[in-house]
Amino acid sequence: MIQPKDSVFLTDLYEFSMAYTYFKEQRHEEIVYFDMFTRKIPNKGGYLIFNGLSKLIEAINNFKFQQEHIDYLKTQGFDDPEFLDYLLNMDLNIDVWAVEDGTVVFQNEPLVTVRGTVIEAQLIETILLLSINYSTLVTTKASRIVNAARGRTVLEFGARRAHGFDASLDGARAAIIAGAVGTSHTLAGHKYGAYVAGTMAHSFIQLHDNELDAFMTYARNNPDNSVFLVDTYDTLKSGIPNAIKVAKEYLEPNGYRLKAIRLDSGDLAYLSKEARRMLDASGLQDCKIMASNSLDEYLIDDLIYQGAAIDQFGVGENLITSKSEPVLGGVYKLVAQERDGAIIPKIKVSENIEKITNPGHKRLYRFYDNTSEKALADYIALADEIIPTDEITIFDPAAPWKKKTLTNYQVRELQVPIFVNGKCVYALPHLDDIAIYSKRELETMWDEVKRLHYPHQYYVDLSQKLYDLKLSLLHDINENK
């Protein structure tokens, strides 16, 4: 596992090459602004759930070069003693604004904004993207799964399928933020206070002479948590009848109830309906049915559509790895620099229209309808703009002739200060509070934005001043080719 002191090396090597070049050109003290954003939403989805502030705060707080780091840089050709001494004595003095963990966000929005010297801003690029991209990706995937479950319990079961130690823990935390009731990951329970759940192993059943003995042994040792895995041999002919037998012959006579059965293979829709019929006929109407086995939001949606009698879903590999689309693709781009007390906007131009950046130091706002309390649109404006609170006309930047006038609304700025002059000024909420906040965030979105297939495209508009600036810079660049 990566040691906190090594966060300075969570970089691509080119970032040191850039830092070295800026230093040699005596430009290293120039103040710049970078935005982190994503150009598209994975899985053709309608929204993202932002996450990763905890990792980012930890990494920035630990960002300090040690002599061992300087010695290694020498082996990579960075042998200028003045440059190395600059790094060794450097303390990050950056300003960072970001949306809060659990916030619903969309493509092309400034999710994190960094202000600092060009070397500072350059060297934290990979740290920032590592902190935000994976956590946001998996939180969003988990949210889609929770939404597909339509109020049924979702448990995160992916620790053994995660891409490493850190991913297993971050993925469990992400799932809780997104609305999963709990996780199988013991460390997530210990570190974050998350609810931890587990059932039994197939190997436990195999190590007994027969399935009935295995269930009886488990029940005697775990009477308050009797959840039986019923598919080791034959779910309908053996597993469920043996579970019922143990419930009737041991649990109920001793004052306990069969808590749940778990299906981990086969036709889950058919098996769950048959299991429900058998359990109910035996007076076990309160026994829950849990299902696992490579579930994702699409399969869960289909199972519910087919009338599956499943109360709880244990979701593992497809959640923890976001298997259907395992990359968020968040980027970190220069948007402005300070010169003689003024903020000079910068723009990146590309033949791909979606890669043209929004220039300048900006702020991100959300409009809410006062009557429905639903989100109406997001609005990106330059930092010095004053947003009207009574009436505003917004337009689609991809089709500026499409306009809409908003009235009777509230406006909220989404980014909040995280670091000021290198000092963290943000108190990260408890995991449970982030989960509650994220649930409320999703409730402000219309169901059409959250649907799995062909979701409604939520409006992310530019202010007229920002739109005009963007066109002006593009015109100037085209004229000066």
Coordinates of C-alpha atoms in Angstrom, one line a residue:
M1 CA 0.0 0.0 0.0
I2 CA 1.2 3.5 -0.8
Q3 CA 2.7 5.4 2.2
P4 CA 1.3 8.9 2.8
K5 CA 4.8 10.4 2.5
D6 CA 5.1 9.1 -1.0
S7 CA 2.1 11.1 -2.3
V8 CA 4.6 13.5 -4.0
F9 CA 5.4 10.7 -6.4
L10 CA 1.8 10.0 -7.3
T11 CA 2.6 11.8 -10.6
D12 CA 3.4 11.0 -14.1
L13 CA 7.1 11.8 -14.9
Y14 CA 6.2 14.5 -17.4
E15 CA 4.9 16.6 -14.6
F16 CA 8.4 16.8 -13.2
S17 CA 9.7 17.6 -16.7
M18 CA 7.2 20.5 -16.9
A19 CA 8.0 21.7 -13.4
Y20 CA 11.7 21.6 -14.2
T21 CA 11.2 23.6 -17.5
Y22 CA 9.1 26.2 -15.8
F23 CA 11.7 26.6 -13.1
K24 CA 14.6 27.0 -15.6
E25 CA 12.5 29.6 -17.5
Q26 CA 11.9 31.4 -14.3
R27 CA 8.1 31.0 -14.7
H28 CA 7.6 28.7 -11.8
E29 CA 6.0 31.4 -9.6
E30 CA 3.3 32.3 -12.1
I31 CA -0.2 31.8 -10.7
V32 CA -2.6 29.6 -12.7
Y33 CA -6.0 28.0 -12.5
F34 CA -6.9 24.5 -13.5
D35 CA -10.3 22.8 -13.7
M36 CA -11.0 19.1 -13.3
F37 CA -14.0 17.9 -15.2
T38 CA -15.3 15.0 -17.3
R39 CA -16.5 15.2 -20.9
K40 CA -19.0 12.4 -20.8
I41 CA -21.0 10.3 -18.4
P42 CA -20.2 6.5 -18.4
N43 CA -22.8 3.9 -19.5
K44 CA -24.6 6.7 -21.4
G45 CA -26.0 7.6 -18.0
G46 CA -27.8 10.8 -17.0
Y47 CA -25.8 11.9 -14.1
L48 CA -22.7 11.4 -11.9
I49 CA -22.2 11.2 -8.1
F50 CA -19.1 13.2 -7.2
N51 CA -16.8 11.5 -4.7
G52 CA -13.1 11.5 -3.7
L53 CA -12.6 14.6 -1.5
S54 CA -11.3 12.5 1.4
K55 CA -8.6 11.0 -0.8
L56 CA -7.7 14.4 -2.2
I57 CA -7.5 16.1 1.1
E58 CA -5.3 13.4 2.6
A59 CA -2.9 13.4 -0.4
I60 CA -2.5 17.2 -0.4
N61 CA -2.0 17.3 3.4
N62 CA 0.8 14.8 3.0
F63 CA 2.4 16.4 0.0
K64 CA 5.9 17.2 1.1
F65 CA 9.2 16.2 -0.5
Q66 CA 11.7 14.2 1.6
Q67 CA 15.4 13.8 0.9
E68 CA 14.8 10.2 -0.4
H69 CA 12.5 11.7 -3.1
I70 CA 15.1 14.2 -4.1
D71 CA 17.7 11.5 -4.3
Y72 CA 15.5 9.5 -6.7
L73 CA 14.8 12.4 -8.9
K74 CA 18.6 12.8 -9.4
T75 CA 18.7 9.2 -10.8
Q76 CA 16.1 10.3 -13.4
G77 CA 18.2 13.2 -14.7
F78 CA 16.9 16.0 -12.6
D79 CA 20.3 17.1 -11.3
D80 CA 20.0 20.9 -11.0
P81 CA 20.7 21.6 -7.3
E82 CA 18.6 24.8 -7.3
F83 CA 15.5 23.0 -8.7
L84 CA 15.9 20.1 -6.3
D85 CA 16.3 22.5 -3.4
Y86 CA 13.2 24.3 -4.5
L87 CA 11.2 21.1 -4.4
L88 CA 12.6 20.0 -1.0
N89 CA 11.6 23.3 0.6
M90 CA 8.3 23.6 -1.2
D91 CA 5.0 23.8 0.8
L92 CA 1.8 23.7 -1.2
N93 CA 0.1 27.1 -0.9
I94 CA -2.8 26.3 -3.2
D95 CA -6.4 27.2 -3.2
V96 CA -8.9 24.4 -4.0
W97 CA -12.6 24.6 -4.6
A98 CA -14.7 21.5 -5.2
V99 CA -18.2 20.2 -5.1
E100 CA -18.9 18.1 -2.0
D101 CA -18.9 14.3 -1.9
G102 CA -22.3 12.9 -2.8
T103 CA -23.3 15.8 -5.1
V104 CA -25.1 15.0 -8.3
V105 CA -23.0 16.5 -11.2
F106 CA -22.8 16.4 -15.0
Q107 CA -20.4 16.5 -17.9
N108 CA -18.2 19.6 -18.6
E109 CA -18.8 21.1 -15.1
P110 CA -15.8 22.3 -13.1
L111 CA -15.8 19.7 -10.3
V112 CA -12.5 20.8 -8.8
T113 CA -10.7 24.1 -9.4
V114 CA -7.1 24.6 -8.3
R115 CA -5.3 28.0 -8.0
G116 CA -1.6 28.0 -7.3
T117 CA 1.9 28.4 -8.8
V118 CA 2.3 26.6 -12.1
I119 CA 4.6 24.0 -10.5
E120 CA 2.2 23.3 -7.6
A121 CA -0.8 23.0 -10.0
Q122 CA 1.2 20.8 -12.3
L123 CA 2.5 18.4 -9.7
I124 CA -0.9 17.6 -8.1
E125 CA -2.6 16.7 -11.4
T126 CA -2.3 12.9 -11.1
I127 CA -3.1 13.0 -7.4
L128 CA -6.2 14.9 -8.1
L129 CA -7.4 12.6 -10.9
L130 CA -6.6 9.5 -9.0
S131 CA -8.6 10.8 -6.0
I132 CA -11.7 11.8 -8.0
N133 CA -12.0 9.6 -11.1
Y134 CA -12.3 6.1 -9.5
S135 CA -14.3 7.2 -6.5
T136 CA -16.8 9.2 -8.7
L137 CA -17.0 6.3 -11.2
V138 CA -17.9 3.6 -8.7
T139 CA -20.2 5.9 -6.6
T140 CA -22.1 6.6 -9.8
K141 CA -22.2 2.9 -10.7
A142 CA -23.5 2.0 -7.2
S143 CA -26.1 4.7 -7.5
R144 CA -27.4 3.2 -10.7
I145 CA -27.6 -0.2 -9.0
V146 CA -29.4 1.2 -6.0
N147 CA -31.9 3.0 -8.2
A148 CA -32.5 -0.1 -10.2
A149 CA -33.3 -2.0 -7.0
R150 CA -36.3 0.3 -6.4
G151 CA -36.2 0.3 -2.7
R152 CA -34.9 -3.2 -2.1
T153 CA -31.7 -3.6 -0.1
V154 CA -28.4 -3.5 -1.8
L155 CA -25.2 -4.8 -0.2
E156 CA -21.7 -4.2 -1.6
F157 CA -19.9 -7.6 -1.9
G158 CA -17.0 -6.7 -4.1
A159 CA -13.9 -6.7 -1.9
R160 CA -12.4 -9.9 -3.4
R161 CA -12.9 -8.6 -7.0
A162 CA -11.5 -5.1 -6.5
H163 CA -8.4 -4.0 -8.2
G164 CA -6.2 -3.9 -5.1
F165 CA -6.5 -3.1 -1.4
D166 CA -7.2 0.6 -1.8
A167 CA -9.9 0.1 -4.4
S168 CA -11.7 -2.4 -2.3
L169 CA -12.0 0.1 0.6
D170 CA -12.8 3.1 -1.6
G171 CA -15.4 1.0 -3.5
A172 CA -17.1 0.0 -0.3
R173 CA -17.2 3.7 0.9
A174 CA -18.5 4.7 -2.5
A175 CA -21.3 2.1 -2.4
I176 CA -22.5 3.4 1.0
I177 CA -22.6 7.0 -0.2
A178 CA -24.7 5.8 -3.2
G179 CA -27.2 4.2 -0.9
A180 CA -26.0 0.6 -0.4
V181 CA -27.2 -0.5 3.1
G182 CA -23.8 -2.1 3.9
T183 CA -20.8 -3.9 2.7
S184 CA -19.0 -7.2 3.3
H185 CA -15.7 -5.4 3.8
T186 CA -14.7 -5.6 7.5
L187 CA -12.2 -2.7 7.2
A188 CA -14.9 -0.4 5.8
G189 CA -16.9 -1.1 8.9
H190 CA -13.9 -0.5 11.2
K191 CA -12.7 2.7 9.4
Y192 CA -16.0 4.3 8.4
G193 CA -18.5 2.8 10.8
A194 CA -20.3 1.2 7.9
Y195 CA -22.8 -1.7 8.4
V196 CA -21.0 -5.0 7.7
A197 CA -22.8 -8.1 6.6
G198 CA -21.9 -11.7 5.6
T199 CA -23.5 -15.1 5.2
M200 CA -21.7 -18.4 4.8
A201 CA -19.4 -20.1 2.3
H202 CA -20.0 -23.0 0.0
S203 CA -16.9 -24.6 1.4
F204 CA -18.5 -24.7 4.9
I205 CA -21.4 -26.8 3.5
Q206 CA -19.0 -29.0 1.5
L207 CA -17.0 -29.8 4.7
H208 CA -20.0 -31.4 6.3
D209 CA -21.3 -34.8 5.6
N210 CA -24.5 -33.3 4.2
E211 CA -26.2 -30.0 3.7
L212 CA -28.7 -30.4 6.6
D213 CA -25.8 -31.0 9.1
A214 CA -24.1 -27.8 7.8
F215 CA -27.2 -25.7 8.2
M216 CA -27.9 -27.1 11.7
T217 CA -24.3 -26.5 12.8
Y218 CA -24.4 -22.9 11.5
A219 CA -27.7 -22.3 13.2
R220 CA -26.5 -23.5 16.6
N221 CA -23.5 -21.2 16.4
N222 CA -25.2 -18.2 14.8
P223 CA -28.9 -18.4 15.8
D224 CA -29.4 -14.6 15.5
N225 CA -27.9 -14.5 12.0
S226 CA -29.1 -17.6 10.3
V227 CA -28.7 -16.8 6.6
F228 CA -28.3 -20.0 4.6
L229 CA -26.7 -20.4 1.2
V230 CA -29.0 -22.8 -0.5
D231 CA -27.5 -23.5 -3.9
T232 CA -24.5 -25.7 -3.1
Y233 CA -26.2 -28.8 -4.4
D234 CA -29.9 -28.3 -5.5
T235 CA -31.7 -25.2 -4.5
L236 CA -35.3 -26.4 -4.7
K237 CA -34.9 -30.0 -3.9
S238 CA -32.3 -29.7 -1.2
G239 CA -31.2 -26.2 -0.1
I240 CA -34.6 -24.6 0.7
P241 CA -36.2 -27.8 2.2
N242 CA -33.1 -28.2 4.5
A243 CA -33.3 -24.5 5.5
I244 CA -37.0 -24.9 6.3
K245 CA -36.2 -28.0 8.3
V246 CA -33.6 -26.3 10.5
A247 CA -36.0 -23.4 11.0
K248 CA -38.7 -25.6 12.2
E249 CA -36.7 -28.1 14.2
Y250 CA -34.1 -25.8 15.8
L251 CA -34.5 -22.1 15.3
E252 CA -38.2 -21.7 16.1
P253 CA -38.3 -24.1 19.2
N254 CA -35.5 -22.0 20.6
G255 CA -37.1 -18.6 20.0
Y256 CA -35.3 -17.7 16.8
R257 CA -36.3 -17.1 13.2
L258 CA -34.7 -18.0 9.9
K259 CA -33.4 -14.6 8.8
A260 CA -32.8 -15.2 5.1
I261 CA -31.7 -17.5 2.4
R262 CA -29.3 -16.6 -0.3
L263 CA -29.4 -17.6 -4.0
D264 CA -26.0 -17.4 -5.8
S265 CA -26.6 -19.2 -9.1
G266 CA -29.3 -20.3 -11.5
D267 CA -32.3 -18.5 -12.8
L268 CA -32.8 -16.0 -10.0
A269 CA -36.2 -14.9 -11.1
Y270 CA -37.7 -18.4 -11.2
L271 CA -35.8 -19.7 -8.1
S272 CA -36.8 -16.7 -6.0
K273 CA -40.5 -17.0 -6.8
E274 CA -40.4 -20.7 -6.0
A275 CA -38.4 -20.1 -2.9
R276 CA -41.0 -17.5 -1.7
R277 CA -43.8 -19.9 -2.3
M278 CA -42.1 -22.7 -0.3
L279 CA -41.1 -20.4 2.5
D280 CA -44.6 -18.8 2.8
A281 CA -46.2 -22.2 2.8
S282 CA -44.0 -23.1 5.8
G283 CA -45.0 -20.0 7.8
L284 CA -41.7 -18.2 7.0
Q285 CA -43.2 -15.1 5.4
D286 CA -40.7 -13.0 7.3
C287 CA -37.7 -14.9 5.9
K288 CA -35.9 -12.6 3.3
I289 CA -34.5 -13.8 0.0
M290 CA -31.1 -12.5 -1.0
A291 CA -29.6 -12.9 -4.4
S292 CA -26.0 -12.5 -5.7
N293 CA -24.1 -13.8 -8.7
S294 CA -22.6 -11.1 -11.0
L295 CA -25.4 -8.7 -10.6
D296 CA -25.5 -5.2 -12.1
E297 CA -28.2 -2.6 -12.6
Y298 CA -29.5 -4.1 -15.9
L299 CA -29.9 -7.6 -14.5
I300 CA -31.5 -6.2 -11.3
D301 CA -33.9 -4.1 -13.4
D302 CA -34.8 -7.2 -15.5
L303 CA -35.3 -9.4 -12.4
I304 CA -37.7 -6.9 -10.8
Y305 CA -39.5 -6.6 -14.2
Q306 CA -39.9 -10.4 -14.2
G307 CA -41.5 -10.3 -10.7
A308 CA -38.5 -11.9 -8.9
A309 CA -39.3 -12.3 -5.2
I310 CA -35.9 -10.9 -4.1
D311 CA -35.6 -8.6 -1.0
Q312 CA -31.9 -8.0 -1.0
F313 CA -29.2 -7.9 -3.7
G314 CA -25.5 -8.6 -3.0
V315 CA -23.5 -6.9 -5.8
G316 CA -19.8 -7.5 -6.2
E317 CA -17.5 -7.4 -9.2
N318 CA -19.7 -5.3 -11.5
L319 CA -20.0 -2.6 -8.9
I320 CA -16.5 -2.5 -7.4
T321 CA -14.9 -2.4 -10.9
S322 CA -17.6 -0.6 -12.7
K323 CA -17.2 -3.4 -15.2
S324 CA -19.5 -2.1 -17.9
E325 CA -17.4 1.0 -18.3
P326 CA -14.4 1.1 -16.0
V327 CA -13.0 4.6 -16.8
L328 CA -14.5 7.9 -15.9
G329 CA -12.1 9.9 -18.1
G330 CA -11.9 13.0 -15.9
V331 CA -9.4 15.6 -17.2
Y332 CA -7.4 18.5 -15.6
K333 CA -7.0 21.5 -17.9
L334 CA -5.5 25.0 -17.6
V335 CA -8.2 27.6 -17.7
A336 CA -6.5 30.9 -16.6
Q337 CA -3.4 32.6 -15.3
E338 CA -2.8 35.7 -13.3
R339 CA -0.8 38.5 -14.8
D340 CA -0.3 42.0 -13.4
G341 CA -3.3 41.5 -11.0
A342 CA -5.7 40.4 -13.8
I343 CA -7.0 36.9 -14.5
I344 CA -6.2 36.0 -18.1
P345 CA -8.5 33.3 -19.6
K346 CA -6.9 30.3 -21.4
I347 CA -8.6 27.9 -23.8
K348 CA -7.7 24.5 -25.3
V349 CA -8.8 24.1 -28.9
S350 CA -9.4 20.8 -30.6
E351 CA -10.8 19.5 -33.9
N352 CA -13.1 17.5 -31.6
I353 CA -15.7 20.0 -30.4
E354 CA -16.2 18.2 -27.1
K355 CA -12.6 18.7 -26.3
I356 CA -12.7 22.5 -26.5
T357 CA -12.5 23.8 -22.9
N358 CA -14.5 26.5 -21.1
P359 CA -12.0 29.3 -20.3
G360 CA -11.5 31.4 -17.3
H361 CA -11.9 31.2 -13.5
K362 CA -15.5 30.1 -13.2
R363 CA -18.2 29.2 -10.6
L364 CA -20.8 26.5 -10.9
Y365 CA -24.5 27.1 -9.9
R366 CA -27.7 25.1 -9.8
F367 CA -31.2 26.5 -10.1
Y368 CA -34.0 24.8 -8.2
D369 CA -37.8 25.3 -8.8
N370 CA -39.4 26.8 -5.7
T371 CA -42.6 24.8 -6.2
S372 CA -41.4 21.3 -7.0
E373 CA -37.9 21.7 -5.4
K374 CA -36.5 19.9 -8.4
A375 CA -33.3 21.0 -10.1
L376 CA -34.0 23.0 -13.3
A377 CA -30.5 23.4 -14.8
D378 CA -26.8 24.0 -13.9
Y379 CA -25.1 27.2 -14.9
I380 CA -21.4 27.9 -15.4
A381 CA -20.4 31.5 -15.1
L382 CA -17.2 33.6 -14.7
A383 CA -16.2 34.1 -11.1
D384 CA -16.9 37.8 -11.1
E385 CA -20.5 37.5 -12.4
I386 CA -23.5 38.2 -10.2
I387 CA -26.3 35.7 -10.7
P388 CA -29.8 37.1 -10.7
T389 CA -32.1 35.7 -8.1
D390 CA -35.5 36.8 -9.6
E391 CA -35.3 36.0 -13.3
I392 CA -32.7 34.7 -15.7
T393 CA -32.7 33.5 -19.3
I394 CA -30.5 30.5 -20.0
F395 CA -29.6 28.8 -23.3
D396 CA -28.1 25.6 -24.6
P397 CA -24.4 26.3 -25.5
A398 CA -24.6 23.7 -28.2
A399 CA -27.7 25.3 -29.7
P400 CA -27.8 28.9 -28.4
W401 CA -31.1 29.6 -30.1
K402 CA -32.8 27.3 -27.6
K403 CA -33.6 29.6 -24.7
K404 CA -35.6 29.4 -21.5
T405 CA -36.5 32.0 -18.9
L406 CA -36.5 30.9 -15.3
T407 CA -38.5 32.5 -12.5
N408 CA -39.5 31.4 -9.0
Y409 CA -36.3 29.7 -8.4
Q410 CA -33.5 29.4 -5.9
V411 CA -29.8 29.4 -6.9
R412 CA -27.0 27.5 -5.1
E413 CA -23.3 27.5 -5.7
L414 CA -22.0 24.0 -5.9
Q415 CA -18.3 24.4 -5.3
V416 CA -17.1 25.1 -1.8
P417 CA -13.6 26.1 -0.5
I418 CA -11.5 23.1 0.4
F419 CA -8.0 24.6 0.8
V420 CA -7.1 28.3 1.3
N421 CA -3.4 29.2 1.1
G422 CA -2.5 25.6 1.5
K423 CA -4.6 25.0 4.6
C424 CA -7.6 22.7 4.6
V425 CA -10.7 24.7 5.6
Y426 CA -13.2 21.9 5.0
A427 CA -14.4 19.4 7.6
L428 CA -15.3 16.2 5.8
P429 CA -18.7 14.9 7.0
H430 CA -19.2 11.4 8.4
L431 CA -19.9 8.7 5.9
D432 CA -23.6 8.4 7.0
D433 CA -24.1 12.1 6.6
I434 CA -22.6 12.0 3.1
A435 CA -25.0 9.2 2.2
I436 CA -28.0 11.1 3.5
Y437 CA -26.9 14.2 1.6
S438 CA -26.4 12.2 -1.6
K439 CA -29.9 10.7 -1.3
R440 CA -31.4 14.2 -0.9
E441 CA -29.4 15.3 -3.9
L442 CA -30.8 12.5 -6.1
E443 CA -34.3 13.4 -4.9
T444 CA -34.0 16.8 -6.5
M445 CA -33.5 15.2 -9.9
W446 CA -36.4 14.2 -12.0
D447 CA -36.8 10.5 -12.6
E448 CA -36.2 11.0 -16.3
V449 CA -32.6 12.0 -15.5
K450 CA -32.1 8.9 -13.4
R451 CA -33.5 6.2 -15.7
L452 CA -31.2 3.5 -17.0
H453 CA -32.1 3.7 -20.7
Y454 CA -32.0 6.9 -22.7
P455 CA -32.1 9.3 -19.8
H456 CA -33.1 12.9 -20.2
Q457 CA -30.2 15.1 -20.9
Y458 CA -29.9 17.6 -18.0
Y459 CA -29.2 21.2 -19.0
V460 CA -25.7 22.5 -18.3
D461 CA -25.6 26.1 -19.6
L462 CA -23.0 28.8 -19.9
S463 CA -23.6 32.4 -18.9
Q464 CA -23.8 34.8 -21.9
K465 CA -20.5 36.4 -20.7
L466 CA -18.7 33.1 -20.6
Y467 CA -20.1 32.0 -23.9
D468 CA -19.1 35.3 -25.6
L469 CA -15.6 35.0 -24.1
K470 CA -15.2 31.4 -25.4
L471 CA -16.2 32.5 -28.9
S472 CA -13.9 35.5 -28.8
L473 CA -10.9 33.4 -27.8
L474 CA -11.7 30.9 -30.6
H475 CA -12.0 33.8 -33.1
D476 CA -8.7 35.2 -31.9
I477 CA -6.9 31.9 -32.2
N478 CA -8.3 31.3 -35.7
E479 CA -7.3 34.8 -36.8
N480 CA -3.7 34.3 -35.5
K481 CA -3.0 30.9 -37.1

